[in-house]
Amino acid sequence: MKSRNWVRFFLSTLLVGGISTGIIGFALRWSDYQDLFIKFDFLEIISVLFWLFGVGLIFSVISQMGFFAYLTVHRFGLGIFRSISMWNLAQIVLIAFVLFDLVYFRFQVFAKDNESIIPYVLIAIYILVVGLIVAYFKRTSTNKEAFIPALFFMVVVTTIEWFPALRVNEEDWLLLMLIPIQFCNAFQLLMLPKFTQAKKS
C-alpha cells in the first residue's frame, strides 16, 4: 500500500470510530442526554459529542493495531501450518474457544447470585452473528477462502481488542466499546482492497 493510501485508510477508520462512538454513546444514554436536546443546550451537546468522538478515536486506534497485528499473525499461521485448510481449522478451534470463554469464564467471574447465564450467551451469539455477516460480505467481495479468516478477525481479534471493557464489565462501557470496534474492524476488512488498488490516472 502506498503511503498516501495508508494515510487515507488510517484517517477514514478514525472517522468511522469517532462517528460511530458518538452515535452509540448518545443512544446508550439517551435518557441522560435527551434533556440537552429538548433544551437545545448546544454547548453541552457539542462538549459531550466531542468527548465521545475522542473516545471513538482511541477505539479506532486499538482496532487498527489489532487489524495490522492480525495480518502479521495470518501470514505466520499460513507459514507454520503450510496449508490453508489446516490454518482455517486452527482458526475455527480458536473461534469456538473464545466464544466459550466469553460465556463460561465471564459468567464465573462476574455473575451475581441467581443471575442467569442467558445475557452472557446472547452477547457471544451477537458477536458471532456480526462476524458471520461481515465474513459473508468479505467472501462475496473477494473469494471463498476469505470467509474463515474474516470470521476469525471479527470474533477473536475483536474480543481481544474489547478486553479493557471486559475487565471493567460495566454494561454501558461494554457496548460503547464493542460496537464501534466492530464498525472499525468491518470497515477495515471490507475496504482495505479498495485502498490498496492503485488507480491509473
Coordinates of C-alpha atoms in Angstrom, one line a residue:
M1 CA 0.0 0.0 0.0
K2 CA 1.3 3.4 -0.9
S3 CA 1.9 5.8 2.0
R4 CA -0.8 8.2 0.7
N5 CA -3.4 5.4 0.6
W6 CA -2.4 4.2 4.0
V7 CA -2.9 7.7 5.5
R8 CA -6.4 7.8 3.8
F9 CA -7.2 4.4 5.2
F10 CA -6.0 5.4 8.7
L11 CA -8.0 8.6 8.7
S12 CA -11.1 7.0 7.3
T13 CA -11.0 4.4 10.0
L14 CA -10.5 7.1 12.6
L15 CA -13.6 8.8 11.3
V16 CA -15.6 5.6 11.4
G17 CA -14.6 5.1 15.1
G18 CA -15.3 8.7 16.1
I19 CA -18.7 9.0 14.4
S20 CA -20.0 5.5 15.5
T21 CA -18.9 6.1 19.1
G22 CA -20.7 9.5 19.1
I23 CA -23.9 7.9 17.8
I24 CA -23.7 4.8 20.1
G25 CA -22.8 6.9 23.1
F26 CA -25.9 9.1 22.8
A27 CA -28.1 6.1 22.0
L28 CA -27.0 4.1 25.1
R29 CA -27.5 7.0 27.5
W30 CA -30.4 8.8 25.7
S31 CA -32.3 9.1 29.0
D32 CA -29.5 11.2 30.4
Y33 CA -28.9 13.3 27.2
Q34 CA -32.4 13.8 25.9
D35 CA -32.9 16.9 28.1
L36 CA -30.0 18.5 26.4
F37 CA -31.7 18.2 23.1
I38 CA -35.1 19.3 24.4
K39 CA -33.5 22.4 25.9
F40 CA -31.2 22.6 22.9
D41 CA -28.1 23.2 25.1
F42 CA -25.8 23.5 22.1
L43 CA -22.5 23.9 24.0
E44 CA -23.3 20.9 26.3
I45 CA -24.2 18.7 23.3
I46 CA -21.0 19.7 21.5
S47 CA -18.9 19.0 24.6
V48 CA -20.4 15.5 25.1
L49 CA -20.1 14.8 21.4
F50 CA -16.5 16.0 21.3
W51 CA -15.7 13.7 24.3
L52 CA -17.4 10.7 22.7
F53 CA -15.7 11.4 19.4
G54 CA -12.3 11.5 21.1
V55 CA -13.0 8.2 22.9
G56 CA -14.0 6.8 19.5
L57 CA -10.7 7.8 18.1
I58 CA -9.0 5.7 20.8
F59 CA -11.2 2.7 20.0
S60 CA -10.3 3.2 16.3
V61 CA -6.6 3.1 17.0
I62 CA -7.0 0.0 19.1
S63 CA -8.9 -1.6 16.2
Q64 CA -6.2 -0.6 13.6
M65 CA -3.5 -2.1 15.8
G66 CA -5.4 -5.3 16.1
F67 CA -6.0 -5.4 12.3
F68 CA -2.4 -5.0 11.3
A69 CA -1.3 -7.4 14.1
Y70 CA -3.8 -10.0 12.6
L71 CA -2.4 -9.5 9.1
T72 CA 1.0 -10.5 10.5
V73 CA -0.4 -13.4 12.5
H74 CA -2.3 -14.6 9.5
R75 CA 1.0 -14.8 7.5
F76 CA 2.7 -16.6 10.3
G77 CA -0.2 -19.0 10.5
L78 CA 0.0 -19.8 6.8
G79 CA 3.7 -20.4 7.1
I80 CA 3.5 -22.6 10.2
F81 CA 0.6 -24.8 9.1
R82 CA 1.7 -24.8 5.4
S83 CA -1.9 -25.4 4.4
I84 CA -4.8 -23.1 4.2
S85 CA -7.2 -25.8 5.3
M86 CA -5.1 -26.6 8.4
W87 CA -4.8 -22.9 9.3
N88 CA -8.5 -22.5 8.8
L89 CA -9.2 -25.4 11.1
A90 CA -7.0 -23.9 13.7
Q91 CA -8.8 -20.6 13.4
I92 CA -12.2 -22.4 13.8
V93 CA -11.0 -24.0 17.0
L94 CA -9.8 -20.6 18.4
I95 CA -13.2 -19.1 17.5
A96 CA -15.0 -21.7 19.4
F97 CA -12.6 -21.4 22.3
V98 CA -13.0 -17.6 22.5
L99 CA -16.8 -17.8 22.3
F100 CA -16.9 -20.4 25.1
D101 CA -14.7 -18.2 27.2
L102 CA -17.0 -15.2 26.6
V103 CA -19.8 -17.2 28.1
Y104 CA -18.3 -19.5 30.7
F105 CA -15.5 -17.5 32.2
R106 CA -17.3 -14.2 32.2
F107 CA -20.2 -15.9 33.9
Q108 CA -18.0 -17.5 36.5
V109 CA -16.2 -14.2 37.3
F110 CA -18.9 -11.6 37.1
A111 CA -22.3 -13.4 37.6
K112 CA -24.1 -12.4 40.8
D113 CA -26.2 -14.7 42.9
N114 CA -29.1 -16.3 40.9
E115 CA -28.1 -14.3 37.8
S116 CA -29.0 -16.0 34.5
I117 CA -26.3 -17.1 32.0
I118 CA -28.5 -16.0 29.1
P119 CA -27.1 -12.4 28.8
Y120 CA -23.6 -13.9 28.6
V121 CA -24.8 -16.3 25.9
L122 CA -26.6 -13.6 24.0
I123 CA -23.5 -11.3 23.7
A124 CA -21.4 -14.2 22.4
I125 CA -24.2 -15.0 19.9
Y126 CA -24.3 -11.4 18.8
I127 CA -20.6 -11.3 18.2
L128 CA -20.7 -14.5 16.2
V129 CA -23.7 -13.3 14.1
V130 CA -22.0 -10.0 13.3
G131 CA -18.8 -11.9 12.4
L132 CA -20.7 -14.2 10.1
I133 CA -22.4 -11.3 8.3
V134 CA -19.1 -9.4 7.8
A135 CA -17.4 -12.6 6.7
Y136 CA -20.1 -13.4 4.2
F137 CA -19.7 -9.9 2.6
K138 CA -15.9 -10.4 2.6
R139 CA -16.3 -13.7 0.9
T140 CA -18.7 -12.2 -1.7
S141 CA -16.3 -9.3 -2.4
T142 CA -13.1 -11.4 -2.6
N143 CA -13.2 -15.2 -2.6
K144 CA -14.5 -18.1 -0.5
E145 CA -11.1 -18.6 1.2
A146 CA -11.6 -15.3 2.9
F147 CA -14.6 -16.4 5.0
I148 CA -12.8 -18.1 7.9
P149 CA -10.0 -15.5 8.3
A150 CA -12.6 -12.8 8.2
L151 CA -14.8 -14.6 10.8
F152 CA -11.7 -15.2 13.0
F153 CA -10.8 -11.5 12.9
M154 CA -14.4 -10.3 13.6
V155 CA -14.7 -12.8 16.6
V156 CA -11.3 -13.4 18.1
V157 CA -9.4 -10.2 17.4
T158 CA -12.5 -8.1 18.2
T159 CA -12.7 -9.8 21.6
I160 CA -9.0 -9.2 22.3
E161 CA -9.5 -5.5 21.4
W162 CA -12.6 -5.4 23.6
F163 CA -10.7 -6.8 26.6
P164 CA -10.3 -3.4 28.5
A165 CA -14.1 -3.1 28.7
L166 CA -14.5 -6.8 29.5
R167 CA -12.3 -6.3 32.6
V168 CA -14.5 -3.4 33.8
N169 CA -17.7 -5.2 32.9
E170 CA -20.0 -2.2 33.0
E171 CA -22.8 -2.6 30.6
D172 CA -22.6 0.9 29.1
W173 CA -18.8 0.6 28.5
L174 CA -19.1 -2.9 27.1
L175 CA -21.4 -1.8 24.3
L176 CA -19.8 1.6 23.9
M177 CA -16.5 0.0 23.1
L178 CA -17.7 -3.2 21.3
I179 CA -20.0 -1.7 18.7
P180 CA -17.6 1.0 17.4
I181 CA -14.7 -1.6 17.3
Q182 CA -17.0 -3.9 15.2
F183 CA -17.7 -1.0 12.9
C184 CA -14.0 -0.2 12.6
N185 CA -13.0 -3.8 12.1
A186 CA -15.7 -4.4 9.5
F187 CA -14.7 -1.2 7.7
Q188 CA -11.0 -2.2 7.6
L189 CA -11.7 -5.8 6.5
L190 CA -14.1 -4.8 3.7
M191 CA -12.4 -1.6 2.5
L192 CA -8.7 -2.5 2.6
P193 CA -8.7 -3.9 -1.0
K194 CA -10.2 -0.6 -2.3
F195 CA -7.4 1.4 -0.7
T196 CA -4.6 -1.0 -1.9
Q197 CA -5.8 -0.9 -5.5
A198 CA -3.7 1.6 -7.5
K199 CA -5.8 3.8 -9.7
K200 CA -4.4 4.8 -13.0
S201 CA -4.8 8.5 -13.9

